[in-house]
């Protein structure tokens, strides 16, 4: 399985961005795609995840109400719509995949999001 994240950029506070994660390889209904981020000098943190089958979605508290994760099964793509961006959202964003409740074990290269104040 390979993942490719894209869509990052430099925006101002309050702006929006949409990240995309294209997955190459087979996904199962119990597979999940997650978005994570790592800011400079900080640990990587969970942002959101969506399961390939069904409607199970979860978000980090810090992004609830501002970020929306969605998927397009036909395109093997997961999106992260980020609205009302804040400077503290600045980070490298990565997508990853896991099966059921196992740890995330396939990671893509990240895309940099920079939010200026």
Tab-separated table of C-alpha atoms in Angstrom, residues 25-100:
chain	number	residue	atom	x	y	z
A	25	UNK	CA	-3.407	-0.748	-3.255
A	26	UNK	CA	-6.374	-2.581	-1.953
A	27	UNK	CA	-8.395	-1.246	0.912
A	28	UNK	CA	-10.922	-3.229	2.898
A	29	UNK	CA	-14.065	-2.073	4.640
A	30	UNK	CA	-12.167	-2.451	7.925
A	31	UNK	CA	-9.259	-0.362	6.687
A	32	UNK	CA	-8.952	3.153	8.013
A	33	UNK	CA	-7.211	6.182	6.606
A	34	UNK	CA	-5.962	8.683	9.129
A	35	UNK	CA	-4.531	12.158	8.974
A	36	UNK	CA	-1.775	13.128	11.351
A	37	UNK	CA	0.310	16.248	11.738
A	38	UNK	CA	3.622	17.208	13.206
A	39	UNK	CA	4.528	20.767	14.018
A	40	UNK	CA	8.165	21.830	14.379
A	41	UNK	CA	9.566	20.642	17.677
A	42	UNK	CA	6.419	18.733	18.594
A	43	UNK	CA	5.272	15.143	18.619
A	44	UNK	CA	3.129	13.824	15.802
A	45	UNK	CA	-0.539	14.052	16.666
A	46	UNK	CA	-3.704	12.460	15.399
A	47	UNK	CA	-6.024	14.723	13.418
A	48	UNK	CA	-8.829	12.584	11.986
A	49	UNK	CA	-9.619	9.156	10.632
A	50	UNK	CA	-12.235	7.514	8.470
A	51	UNK	CA	-12.954	3.867	7.850
A	52	UNK	CA	-13.204	2.717	4.273
A	53	UNK	CA	-16.516	0.984	4.858
A	54	UNK	CA	-19.374	2.336	6.913
A	55	UNK	CA	-19.514	5.759	8.477
A	56	UNK	CA	-17.031	5.630	11.328
A	57	UNK	CA	-15.209	8.937	11.627
A	58	UNK	CA	-13.291	10.521	14.470
A	59	UNK	CA	-11.519	13.832	15.048
A	60	UNK	CA	-9.058	15.311	17.456
A	61	UNK	CA	-10.727	17.807	19.762
A	62	UNK	CA	-8.492	20.562	18.424
A	63	UNK	CA	-10.003	20.321	14.936
A	64	UNK	CA	-13.631	19.353	15.631
A	65	UNK	CA	-16.022	21.706	13.901
A	66	UNK	CA	-13.306	23.078	11.610
A	67	UNK	CA	-11.952	20.049	9.759
A	68	UNK	CA	-13.943	17.475	7.808
A	69	UNK	CA	-12.614	14.140	6.608
A	70	UNK	CA	-14.280	12.395	3.689
A	71	UNK	CA	-13.546	9.705	1.166
A	72	UNK	CA	-14.135	8.909	-2.478
A	73	UNK	CA	-14.004	5.136	-2.757
A	74	UNK	CA	-14.008	5.214	-6.551
A	75	UNK	CA	-10.881	7.355	-6.550
A	76	UNK	CA	-9.235	5.642	-3.554
A	77	UNK	CA	-8.850	9.102	-2.105
A	78	UNK	CA	-9.422	10.597	1.312
A	79	UNK	CA	-9.811	14.338	1.776
A	80	UNK	CA	-9.275	16.632	4.723
A	81	UNK	CA	-11.187	19.865	4.352
A	82	UNK	CA	-9.665	22.390	6.721
A	83	UNK	CA	-11.625	25.554	7.447
A	84	UNK	CA	-10.995	28.455	9.792
A	85	UNK	CA	-7.314	27.650	9.855
A	86	UNK	CA	-5.225	28.918	12.746
A	87	UNK	CA	-1.481	29.494	13.049
A	88	UNK	CA	-1.339	26.539	15.435
A	89	UNK	CA	-2.511	24.297	12.584
A	90	UNK	CA	0.866	24.843	10.934
A	91	UNK	CA	2.477	21.429	10.511
A	92	UNK	CA	3.462	18.708	8.103
A	93	UNK	CA	0.350	16.653	7.483
A	94	UNK	CA	0.625	12.937	6.708
A	95	UNK	CA	-1.888	10.306	5.849
A	96	UNK	CA	-1.596	6.696	6.896
A	97	UNK	CA	-3.588	3.494	6.778
A	98	UNK	CA	-4.307	0.676	9.185
A	99	UNK	CA	-6.485	-2.414	9.336
A	100	UNK	CA	-9.157	-2.576	12.038
